[in-house]
Amino acid sequence: AQTVTQSQPEMSVQEAETVTLSCTYDTSENNYYLFWYKQPPSRQMILVIRQEAYKQQNATENRFSVNFQKAAKSFSLKISDSQLGDTAMYFCAFMKRAGAQKLVFGQGTRLTINP
Amino acid sequence: GAGVSQSPSNKVTEKGKDVELRCDPISGHTALYWYRQRLGQGLEFLIYFQGNSAPDKSGLPSDRFSAERTGESVSTLTIQRTQQEDSAVYLCASSLKAVYNEQFFGPGTRLTVL
């Protein structure tokens, strides 16, 4: 079975700063996907960024980028130039490439951006 | 087009009652997922439907939980004889097909069992 661990329950930074959220996972699979989801108070889960395990290049989406270390099973999210609207719960998630495409989530990190 | 919708938004029930939660996926999405999110926790997979294939029920926590889906449309999650530990937000997601496609989530139903 796969497990996803987020070791930072809460983080807080000032607006415009850079923040990094940590995620580690455990799996025996070789082909899989990793994701970061954002959940604001509205409860709506929003995909922030995804990484395919067979790609060595780290994924980037505007101010969001990841540091994917496959051997270490680490998948951190970096948010640059943080904005007030980035305040939310952030969840790291894993999906096997084969079989049922269910997501396995970490416990989440509550991120607060202060003005 | 419209996103995934869920109803009701909130449901309060008494212990021992049955509840039905509804999910309307995005039109054309063949895959549908149910997840449960307990307070302050991540999402836990419950059940997955893909087209006409047998559903993957491996995440259902007990036989009090069941779900149905009619074709590639609406799904209903039923919880019988609700218990206080069933209190959670129940989220539905749909995707275009089973082999990786982004899962689009609904706003969830917050279930409170008194």
CSV table of C-alpha atoms in Angstrom, one decimal:
chain,number,residue,atom,x,y,z
A,1,ALA,CA,0.0,0.0,0.0
A,2,GLN,CA,1.1,3.5,-0.7
A,3,THR,CA,1.4,6.2,2.1
A,4,VAL,CA,1.9,9.9,1.8
A,5,THR,CA,3.3,12.0,4.7
A,6,GLN,CA,3.2,15.7,5.2
A,7,SER,CA,5.3,16.6,8.3
A,8,GLN,CA,4.3,20.2,8.5
A,9,PRO,CA,0.7,20.6,9.9
A,10,GLU,CA,0.9,24.4,9.7
A,11,MET,CA,3.1,27.1,8.1
A,12,SER,CA,2.9,30.8,8.0
A,13,VAL,CA,4.8,33.3,5.8
A,14,GLN,CA,4.6,37.0,4.8
A,15,GLU,CA,3.2,38.0,1.5
A,16,ALA,CA,5.7,38.0,-1.3
A,17,GLU,CA,8.0,35.5,0.5
A,18,THR,CA,8.9,32.0,-0.8
A,19,VAL,CA,7.6,29.0,1.0
A,20,THR,CA,8.3,25.3,0.6
A,21,LEU,CA,5.9,22.5,1.7
A,22,SER,CA,7.3,19.1,2.3
A,23,CYS,CA,5.9,15.7,1.2
A,24,THR,CA,7.4,12.2,1.4
A,25,TYR,CA,5.8,9.0,0.1
A,26,ASP,CA,6.3,5.3,0.3
A,27,THR,CA,5.6,3.0,-2.6
A,28,SER,CA,7.0,-0.1,-4.4
A,29,GLU,CA,5.6,1.2,-7.7
A,30,ASN,CA,7.9,2.5,-10.4
A,31,ASN,CA,5.3,4.3,-12.5
A,32,TYR,CA,3.1,6.8,-10.8
A,33,TYR,CA,2.0,10.4,-10.6
A,34,LEU,CA,2.3,12.9,-7.8
A,35,PHE,CA,0.1,15.9,-7.2
A,36,TRP,CA,-0.3,19.0,-5.0
A,37,TYR,CA,-3.9,20.1,-4.4
A,38,LYS,CA,-5.1,23.3,-2.8
A,39,GLN,CA,-8.2,23.4,-0.7
A,40,PRO,CA,-9.4,26.9,0.3
A,41,PRO,CA,-12.2,27.4,2.9
A,42,SER,CA,-14.8,26.8,0.2
A,43,ARG,CA,-13.8,23.1,0.3
A,44,GLN,CA,-13.2,23.0,-3.4
A,45,MET,CA,-10.1,20.9,-4.2
A,46,ILE,CA,-8.0,22.5,-6.9
A,47,LEU,CA,-5.1,20.9,-8.7
A,48,VAL,CA,-2.0,23.0,-8.3
A,49,ILE,CA,0.6,20.9,-10.1
A,50,ARG,CA,1.4,17.4,-11.0
A,51,GLN,CA,4.5,15.3,-11.7
A,52,GLU,CA,4.9,12.1,-13.7
A,53,ALA,CA,7.4,9.9,-12.0
A,54,TYR,CA,9.2,8.9,-15.2
A,55,LYS,CA,10.0,12.5,-16.0
A,56,GLN,CA,13.2,13.8,-14.4
A,57,GLN,CA,12.4,17.4,-15.0
A,58,ASN,CA,10.6,19.1,-12.2
A,59,ALA,CA,7.2,20.4,-13.0
A,60,THR,CA,6.5,24.2,-12.9
A,61,GLU,CA,3.3,26.1,-13.1
A,62,ASN,CA,3.8,29.9,-12.9
A,63,ARG,CA,4.7,30.6,-9.2
A,64,PHE,CA,4.5,27.0,-8.2
A,65,SER,CA,7.3,24.5,-8.7
A,66,VAL,CA,8.2,21.1,-7.3
A,67,ASN,CA,11.4,19.4,-6.2
A,68,PHE,CA,10.9,15.8,-7.1
A,69,GLN,CA,13.5,13.4,-5.7
A,70,LYS,CA,12.5,9.9,-6.8
A,71,ALA,CA,15.2,8.0,-5.0
A,72,ALA,CA,14.4,9.8,-1.8
A,73,LYS,CA,10.7,9.6,-2.4
A,74,SER,CA,10.3,13.2,-1.7
A,75,PHE,CA,8.1,15.7,-3.5
A,76,SER,CA,8.1,19.3,-2.1
A,77,LEU,CA,6.2,22.3,-3.4
A,78,LYS,CA,7.7,25.7,-3.6
A,79,ILE,CA,5.5,28.8,-3.9
A,80,SER,CA,7.3,31.9,-5.0
A,81,ASP,CA,6.1,35.5,-4.4
A,82,SER,CA,3.3,34.2,-2.2
A,83,GLN,CA,0.0,36.0,-2.3
A,84,LEU,CA,-2.9,36.3,0.1
A,85,GLY,CA,-5.0,34.1,-2.1
A,86,ASP,CA,-2.5,31.2,-1.6
A,87,THR,CA,-3.9,30.8,1.9
A,88,ALA,CA,-5.4,27.3,2.0
A,89,MET,CA,-4.8,23.7,3.0
A,90,TYR,CA,-2.4,22.0,0.7
A,91,PHE,CA,-2.5,18.3,0.1
A,92,CYS,CA,0.2,16.1,-1.5
A,93,ALA,CA,-1.3,13.1,-3.3
A,94,PHE,CA,-0.1,9.9,-5.0
A,95,MET,CA,-1.7,7.9,-7.9
A,96,LYS,CA,-0.5,4.6,-9.4
A,97,ARG,CA,-0.2,4.7,-13.1
A,98,ALA,CA,-1.8,1.3,-13.6
A,99,GLY,CA,-5.1,0.1,-12.1
A,100,ALA,CA,-7.8,2.1,-10.4
A,101,GLN,CA,-6.9,5.8,-10.6
A,102,LYS,CA,-7.5,6.5,-6.9
A,103,LEU,CA,-5.6,9.3,-5.2
A,104,VAL,CA,-3.8,8.6,-1.9
A,105,PHE,CA,-3.6,11.9,0.1
A,106,GLY,CA,-1.3,13.2,2.9
A,107,GLN,CA,-2.7,14.8,6.0
A,108,GLY,CA,-2.3,18.3,4.6
A,109,THR,CA,-0.4,21.5,5.5
A,110,ARG,CA,-2.4,24.6,6.5
A,111,LEU,CA,-0.6,27.5,4.8
A,112,THR,CA,-1.3,31.1,5.9
A,113,ILE,CA,0.0,34.1,4.0
A,114,ASN,CA,0.1,37.2,6.1
A,115,PRO,CA,-0.2,40.7,4.7
B,1,GLY,CA,-19.4,23.9,-18.8
B,2,ALA,CA,-20.7,23.1,-15.4
B,3,GLY,CA,-18.4,21.5,-12.9
B,4,VAL,CA,-19.1,18.6,-10.5
B,5,SER,CA,-22.1,19.3,-8.3
B,6,GLN,CA,-23.1,17.6,-5.1
B,7,SER,CA,-26.2,17.7,-3.0
B,8,PRO,CA,-27.1,18.5,-0.3
B,9,SER,CA,-24.3,20.9,0.7
B,10,ASN,CA,-24.9,20.1,4.3
B,11,LYS,CA,-26.8,17.3,6.0
B,12,VAL,CA,-27.5,16.9,9.7
B,13,THR,CA,-29.0,13.6,10.8
B,14,GLU,CA,-29.6,11.6,13.9
B,15,LYS,CA,-27.6,8.5,14.7
B,16,GLY,CA,-29.2,5.4,13.2
B,17,LYS,CA,-30.8,7.1,10.3
B,18,ASP,CA,-29.9,6.4,6.6
B,19,VAL,CA,-28.6,9.2,4.4
B,20,GLU,CA,-28.2,9.6,0.6
B,21,LEU,CA,-25.6,11.9,-0.9
B,22,ARG,CA,-25.8,12.8,-4.6
B,23,CYS,CA,-23.1,13.5,-7.1
B,24,ASP,CA,-23.5,14.9,-10.6
B,25,PRO,CA,-20.3,14.5,-12.6
B,26,ILE,CA,-19.1,16.6,-15.5
B,27,SER,CA,-21.0,15.5,-18.6
B,28,GLY,CA,-18.9,13.0,-20.6
B,29,HIS,CA,-16.7,12.0,-17.7
B,30,THR,CA,-16.6,8.2,-17.5
B,31,ALA,CA,-14.8,7.9,-14.2
B,32,LEU,CA,-16.3,8.9,-10.9
B,33,TYR,CA,-14.8,8.7,-7.4
B,34,TRP,CA,-16.0,9.2,-3.8
B,35,TYR,CA,-13.7,10.3,-1.0
B,36,ARG,CA,-14.3,11.0,2.6
B,37,GLN,CA,-12.5,13.9,4.5
B,38,ARG,CA,-12.7,13.8,8.3
B,39,LEU,CA,-12.1,17.1,10.2
B,40,GLY,CA,-8.5,18.2,9.8
B,41,GLN,CA,-7.5,15.1,7.7
B,42,GLY,CA,-6.7,14.3,4.2
B,43,LEU,CA,-9.1,12.6,1.8
B,44,GLU,CA,-9.7,8.9,2.0
B,45,PHE,CA,-10.7,6.9,-1.1
B,46,LEU,CA,-14.1,5.2,-0.8
B,47,ILE,CA,-15.2,3.9,-4.2
B,48,TYR,CA,-14.5,4.3,-7.9
B,49,PHE,CA,-16.7,3.8,-11.0
B,50,GLN,CA,-15.4,3.5,-14.5
B,51,GLY,CA,-17.9,3.1,-17.3
B,52,ASN,CA,-19.7,-0.3,-17.2
B,53,SER,CA,-16.9,-2.0,-15.3
B,54,ALA,CA,-17.5,-3.4,-11.8
B,55,PRO,CA,-16.8,-0.6,-9.3
B,56,ASP,CA,-13.7,-0.7,-7.1
B,57,LYS,CA,-15.3,-0.8,-3.6
B,58,SER,CA,-12.0,-1.4,-1.7
B,59,GLY,CA,-12.2,1.9,0.3
B,60,LEU,CA,-15.7,1.4,1.7
B,61,PRO,CA,-15.2,1.3,5.5
B,62,SER,CA,-18.1,-1.0,6.3
B,63,ASP,CA,-21.1,-2.7,4.8
B,64,ARG,CA,-23.2,0.3,5.9
B,65,PHE,CA,-21.7,2.2,3.0
B,66,SER,CA,-22.8,1.6,-0.6
B,67,ALA,CA,-22.9,3.5,-3.8
B,68,GLU,CA,-24.5,3.3,-7.2
B,69,ARG,CA,-24.0,4.9,-10.5
B,70,THR,CA,-26.4,4.9,-13.4
B,71,GLY,CA,-24.4,4.6,-16.6
B,72,GLU,CA,-22.0,7.5,-16.8
B,73,SER,CA,-24.2,10.0,-14.9
B,74,VAL,CA,-25.4,10.6,-11.4
B,75,SER,CA,-24.0,8.6,-8.4
B,76,THR,CA,-25.5,8.2,-5.0
B,77,LEU,CA,-23.6,7.3,-1.9
B,78,THR,CA,-25.8,5.7,0.8
B,79,ILE,CA,-24.8,5.4,4.5
B,80,GLN,CA,-27.2,3.2,6.5
B,81,ARG,CA,-27.6,3.3,10.2
B,82,THR,CA,-25.3,6.3,10.5
B,83,GLN,CA,-22.8,6.6,13.4
B,84,GLN,CA,-21.1,9.6,14.8
B,85,GLU,CA,-17.8,8.6,13.3
B,86,ASP,CA,-19.4,8.9,9.9
B,87,SER,CA,-19.4,12.7,10.4
B,88,ALA,CA,-17.2,14.1,7.6
B,89,VAL,CA,-17.2,15.9,4.3
B,90,TYR,CA,-17.9,13.5,1.4
B,91,LEU,CA,-16.3,14.6,-1.8
B,92,CYS,CA,-17.0,13.4,-5.3
B,93,ALA,CA,-14.7,13.7,-8.3
B,94,SER,CA,-14.9,12.8,-12.0
B,95,SER,CA,-12.5,12.4,-14.8
B,96,LEU,CA,-12.6,12.0,-18.5
B,97,LYS,CA,-11.4,8.4,-18.5
B,98,ALA,CA,-9.6,6.0,-16.2
B,99,VAL,CA,-6.1,6.2,-17.6
B,100,TYR,CA,-4.7,9.3,-16.1
B,101,ASN,CA,-6.9,12.3,-16.4
B,102,GLU,CA,-7.3,15.1,-13.9
B,103,GLN,CA,-9.9,14.5,-11.3
B,104,PHE,CA,-12.3,17.4,-10.9
B,105,PHE,CA,-13.8,17.7,-7.5
B,106,GLY,CA,-17.2,18.8,-6.3
B,107,PRO,CA,-17.7,21.1,-3.3
B,108,GLY,CA,-18.6,18.2,-1.1
B,109,THR,CA,-21.4,17.4,1.3
B,110,ARG,CA,-20.8,18.0,5.0
B,111,LEU,CA,-22.5,15.3,7.0
B,112,THR,CA,-23.0,15.7,10.7
B,113,VAL,CA,-24.4,12.8,12.7
B,114,LEU,CA,-25.8,13.8,16.1
